[in-house]
Coordinates of C-alpha atoms and ligand atoms in Angstrom, one line a residue:
M1 CA 131.5 126.7 148.7
E2 CA 127.9 126.0 147.5
E3 CA 126.7 122.6 146.4
A4 CA 126.3 122.3 142.6
W5 CA 122.8 122.1 141.2
I6 CA 122.3 119.3 138.8
P7 CA 119.3 119.7 136.4
P8 CA 116.7 116.9 137.0
N9 CA 116.8 116.0 133.3
H10 CA 120.5 115.9 132.9
P11 CA 121.5 112.7 131.0
R12 CA 124.4 112.0 133.4
R13 CA 122.5 113.0 136.6
E14 CA 123.1 109.8 138.6
S15 CA 126.8 109.9 138.0
L16 CA 127.0 113.6 138.8
L17 CA 125.0 113.1 142.0
V18 CA 127.5 110.4 143.1
R19 CA 130.3 112.8 142.3
E20 CA 128.5 115.4 144.5
S21 CA 128.4 113.0 147.5
L22 CA 132.2 112.6 147.2
V23 CA 132.7 116.4 146.9
K24 CA 130.5 116.8 150.0
G25 CA 132.5 114.1 151.8
F26 CA 135.7 116.1 150.9
K27 CA 134.3 119.4 152.1
D28 CA 133.1 117.7 155.3
G29 CA 136.6 116.3 155.9
L30 CA 135.9 112.5 155.4
V31 CA 137.4 112.2 151.9
A32 CA 141.1 112.8 151.2
M33 CA 141.9 115.1 148.3
Q34 CA 143.5 112.2 146.6
G35 CA 140.2 110.4 147.0
L36 CA 138.7 112.7 144.4
I37 CA 141.4 111.6 141.9
A38 CA 140.8 107.9 142.8
H39 CA 137.1 108.4 142.1
G40 CA 137.9 109.8 138.6
R41 CA 139.9 106.7 137.8
G42 CA 137.0 104.5 139.0
E43 CA 134.5 106.5 136.8
C44 CA 136.6 105.8 133.8
F45 CA 136.6 102.1 134.3
D46 CA 132.9 102.2 135.1
Y47 CA 132.3 103.7 131.6
L48 CA 134.3 100.9 130.1
I49 CA 132.0 98.2 131.7
G50 CA 128.9 100.2 130.8
E51 CA 128.1 101.5 134.4
T52 CA 126.3 98.2 135.2
T53 CA 127.0 95.1 137.1
I54 CA 128.5 92.7 134.6
P55 CA 128.2 88.9 134.9
P56 CA 131.7 88.2 136.2
A57 CA 131.1 90.8 138.9
L58 CA 127.9 89.1 140.0
E59 CA 129.8 85.8 140.3
A60 CA 132.4 87.6 142.5
E61 CA 129.7 89.2 144.6
R62 CA 128.2 85.8 145.3
A63 CA 131.6 84.4 146.2
A64 CA 132.3 87.5 148.4
A65 CA 129.0 86.9 150.3
A66 CA 129.8 83.2 150.8
A67 CA 133.4 84.1 152.1
L68 CA 132.0 86.6 154.6
L69 CA 129.4 84.2 155.9
A70 CA 131.8 81.3 156.1
A71 CA 134.4 83.3 158.0
E72 CA 135.2 83.0 161.7
R73 CA 136.2 86.6 162.0
P74 CA 135.2 88.7 159.0
V75 CA 135.9 92.5 159.0
I76 CA 134.9 95.3 156.6
S77 CA 137.6 97.9 156.1
V78 CA 136.3 101.5 155.5
N79 CA 138.2 104.4 154.0
G80 CA 137.1 108.0 153.2
N81 CA 135.7 107.3 149.7
A82 CA 133.8 104.2 150.9
A83 CA 132.2 106.1 153.7
A84 CA 131.2 109.1 151.5
L85 CA 129.7 106.9 148.8
A86 CA 128.1 104.0 150.7
A87 CA 127.9 104.5 154.5
K88 CA 124.4 103.0 154.8
A89 CA 125.2 100.0 152.5
L90 CA 128.4 99.3 154.5
V91 CA 126.4 99.2 157.7
E92 CA 123.7 96.9 156.1
L93 CA 126.3 94.4 154.9
S94 CA 128.1 94.5 158.3
K95 CA 124.9 93.6 160.1
T96 CA 123.8 91.0 157.5
V97 CA 127.1 89.0 157.7
G98 CA 128.1 89.9 161.3
A99 CA 131.3 91.6 160.3
P100 CA 132.5 94.7 162.3
L101 CA 133.4 97.9 160.4
E102 CA 136.9 99.2 160.9
V103 CA 138.3 102.6 159.8
N104 CA 141.5 102.1 157.9
L105 CA 143.1 105.1 156.0
F106 CA 145.9 105.6 153.7
Y107 CA 146.0 109.3 154.5
R108 CA 145.3 108.8 158.2
S109 CA 144.4 111.6 160.6
R110 CA 142.6 111.4 163.9
E111 CA 140.0 113.9 162.6
R112 CA 139.2 111.8 159.5
E113 CA 139.1 108.6 161.6
E114 CA 136.5 110.2 163.9
L115 CA 134.4 111.8 161.1
I116 CA 134.2 108.5 159.2
A117 CA 133.2 106.6 162.4
K118 CA 130.6 109.3 163.0
A119 CA 129.2 108.9 159.5
L120 CA 128.9 105.1 160.0
M121 CA 127.3 105.5 163.4
E122 CA 124.8 108.0 162.0
N123 CA 123.9 105.4 159.4
G124 CA 123.1 102.8 162.1
A125 CA 126.5 101.2 163.0
D126 CA 126.6 100.0 166.6
A127 CA 130.4 100.2 166.9
V128 CA 133.4 101.1 164.7
L129 CA 136.9 99.7 165.2
G130 CA 140.2 101.3 164.2
V131 CA 139.7 104.7 165.7
G132 CA 142.5 106.3 167.8
D133 CA 144.2 104.0 170.3
D134 CA 142.1 101.0 169.0
A135 CA 144.4 100.9 166.0
A136 CA 147.3 99.6 168.1
C137 CA 148.3 96.5 166.1
T138 CA 150.6 96.6 163.0
I139 CA 150.5 94.8 159.7
P140 CA 154.0 93.5 159.2
E141 CA 156.1 94.6 156.2
L142 CA 153.7 97.5 155.5
F143 CA 155.0 101.0 155.8
S144 CA 152.0 103.2 154.9
E145 CA 149.5 104.4 157.5
R146 CA 147.3 101.5 156.5
R147 CA 149.6 99.3 158.6
K148 CA 147.8 100.5 161.8
V149 CA 144.9 98.2 162.5
S150 CA 142.6 97.2 165.4
C151 CA 144.0 94.1 167.3
R152 CA 140.4 92.8 167.6
G153 CA 139.5 93.7 164.0
I154 CA 141.6 93.4 160.9
Y155 CA 144.7 92.1 162.8
A156 CA 142.7 89.1 164.0
A157 CA 140.4 88.7 161.0
D158 CA 140.5 85.7 158.7
V159 CA 138.5 87.4 155.9
V160 CA 138.8 91.2 155.2
L161 CA 136.7 93.1 152.7
V162 CA 138.7 96.1 151.3
P163 CA 136.8 98.5 149.1
L164 CA 138.9 100.9 147.0
E165 CA 142.2 99.7 148.4
D166 CA 145.8 100.2 147.5
G167 CA 147.8 97.2 146.4
D168 CA 150.4 97.3 149.1
R169 CA 148.1 96.4 151.9
T170 CA 146.2 93.7 149.9
E171 CA 149.6 92.0 149.4
A172 CA 150.5 92.4 153.1
L173 CA 147.2 91.0 154.2
R174 CA 147.6 88.0 151.9
R175 CA 151.1 87.4 153.4
M176 CA 149.4 87.3 156.8
G177 CA 147.3 84.4 155.5
K178 CA 144.0 86.3 155.3
T179 CA 141.4 86.0 152.6
V180 CA 141.0 89.4 150.9
I181 CA 137.9 90.5 149.1
A182 CA 138.5 93.7 147.0
I183 CA 135.9 96.0 145.4
D184 CA 137.8 97.8 142.6
L185 CA 136.5 99.0 139.3
N186 CA 140.0 98.7 137.8
P187 CA 140.6 95.0 136.9
L188 CA 144.3 95.8 136.3
S189 CA 145.2 97.3 139.7
R190 CA 147.6 95.5 142.0
T191 CA 144.8 95.1 144.5
S192 CA 142.5 93.4 142.0
R193 CA 145.3 91.1 141.0
A194 CA 146.5 90.3 144.5
A195 CA 143.0 89.7 146.2
N196 CA 141.4 86.3 146.6
I197 CA 138.1 87.6 145.4
T198 CA 137.9 90.8 143.3
V199 CA 134.6 92.4 142.6
V200 CA 135.0 94.7 139.6
D201 CA 131.9 96.8 140.1
N202 CA 131.1 100.2 141.5
I203 CA 131.0 100.2 145.3
T204 CA 127.5 101.7 145.1
R205 CA 126.2 98.6 143.2
A206 CA 128.6 96.0 144.7
L207 CA 127.6 96.4 148.4
P208 CA 123.8 96.0 147.9
N209 CA 124.5 93.0 145.6
I210 CA 126.8 91.3 148.2
T211 CA 124.2 91.9 150.9
R212 CA 121.4 90.4 148.7
F213 CA 123.5 87.3 148.1
A214 CA 124.3 87.1 151.8
V215 CA 120.6 87.1 152.7
E216 CA 120.1 84.3 150.2
L217 CA 123.1 82.2 151.2
K218 CA 122.7 82.6 155.0
V219 CA 120.7 79.4 155.3
K220 CA 123.4 77.3 153.6
P221 CA 125.7 75.1 155.7
R222 CA 129.2 76.3 156.1
E223 CA 130.7 73.5 153.9
E224 CA 128.5 74.7 151.0
L225 CA 129.6 78.3 151.5
A226 CA 133.3 77.2 151.7
E227 CA 132.7 75.2 148.4
I228 CA 131.5 78.4 146.6
V229 CA 134.6 80.2 147.8
R230 CA 136.9 77.3 146.8
K231 CA 135.4 77.1 143.3
F232 CA 135.9 80.8 142.7
D233 CA 138.9 81.5 140.5
N234 CA 140.0 85.1 140.7
D235 CA 142.4 85.0 137.8
A236 CA 139.7 83.5 135.5
N237 CA 137.2 86.1 136.8
L238 CA 139.5 89.0 136.0
R239 CA 140.2 87.6 132.6
A240 CA 136.4 87.3 132.0
V241 CA 136.1 91.0 133.0
L242 CA 138.9 92.0 130.5
K243 CA 137.2 89.9 127.7
Y244 CA 133.8 91.6 128.5
I245 CA 135.4 95.0 128.1
R246 CA 137.2 93.9 124.9
D247 CA 134.0 92.5 123.4
R248 CA 132.0 95.6 124.4
L249 CA 134.5 98.0 122.9
D250 CA 134.7 95.8 119.8
E251 CA 130.9 95.9 119.4
L252 CA 130.8 99.6 119.9
A253 CA 133.6 100.2 117.5
N254 CA 131.8 98.1 114.8
R255 CA 128.4 99.6 115.4
G256 CA 129.4 103.2 115.8
I257 CA 128.9 105.4 118.8
A258 CA 127.9 108.8 117.6
L259 CA 124.7 110.0 119.3
E260 CA 121.6 110.5 117.1
L261 CA 120.6 114.1 117.8
P262 CA 117.4 115.8 116.6
K263 CA 117.9 118.0 113.5
P264 CA 118.2 121.7 114.5
S265 CA 114.9 123.5 114.0
R266 CA 115.0 126.1 111.2
R267 CA 114.9 129.7 112.4
E268 CA 112.7 132.1 110.4
P269 CA 114.9 134.8 108.8
Ligands
PTJ301 O1 140.5 107.5 152.6 P1 142.0 107.1 152.4 O2 142.9 108.0 153.1 O3 142.2 105.7 152.8 O4 142.4 107.2 150.9 C1 141.5 106.5 150.0 C2 142.1 106.4 148.5 C3 141.0 105.9 147.6 C4 142.6 107.8 148.1 C5 143.4 105.5 148.5 O5 143.0 104.2 149.0 C6 144.0 105.4 147.2 O6 144.8 106.2 146.8 O7 143.5 104.4 146.4 P2 144.0 104.1 144.9 O8 145.3 103.4 144.9 O9 143.7 105.2 144.0 O10 142.9 102.9 144.5 C7 141.6 103.2 144.5 C8 141.0 102.1 143.5 O11 139.5 102.2 143.6 C9 141.3 102.5 142.0 O12 141.7 101.3 141.4 C10 139.9 102.9 141.4 O13 139.7 102.5 140.1 C11 138.9 102.2 142.3 N1 137.7 103.0 142.5 C12 137.5 104.3 142.5 N2 136.2 104.6 142.7 C13 135.5 103.5 142.8 C14 136.5 102.4 142.7 N3 136.1 101.1 142.8 C15 134.8 100.8 143.0 N4 133.9 101.8 143.2 C16 134.2 103.1 143.1 N5 133.2 104.0 143.2

């Protein structure tokens, strides 16, 4: 199959290019077929927030950076969609906060594990956990393939960043006493509601923002970082996201949303 050509002046070019990187990830074997559907759901929520980082997301991104820096053993979980959309940004965050990357898949196959690890290494990762026999530990009370984790990675971690996650594992990780940071455009998902810190933003914007905050906060003492995390209220943040969407839709509904198009030019008979 050939790659689609997107006209340079297409008004939705950026979004279509992101879609292309996911389709390429699927053709290359990194992304699960279900990942394409998950992306569509994400796109829909991104439309609702205006395809931009909204103030509550910025606050969550700062708290996420603080939590990763304050952690004893932080780990960044990587699935197919995350690798296809943001391999470089994942590696940059991993290096900035000193958190290893671990492959963790819902639709696990040895081939996908290795392809995702390869993509991360090609983007500068020094090591990737959770591949093959390294995923020898089990998250208790979890029955999906996501239960298989690295004993020196997610299993032993105190803080885990889970981009584009399913709710089951977030809840299981919380039961293990871990701090879970989610990146999920859907503020209503089980993951968003079960995590300690939910970043309602596109992974393509969220990761560079968290890295930027981490660079800024790196100089702070651990107690100050812990205080930022303690003060963050996930329920209040999710409510702020819902109110933002409500107010935005309200404003659009009052103002009108039809596009102003140029009048058709008259053709000579
Ligand atoms: O690679 P695998 O095998 O681990 O499978 C990955 C998927 C994504 C298929 C799997 O984790 C899955 O089924 O996830 P869900 O339950 O569909 O949840 C994915 C969540 O991510 C949804 O709430 C989407 O709204 C959200 N999402 C999708 N695209 C983005 C996103 N959030 C942030 N940025 C995105 N680009």
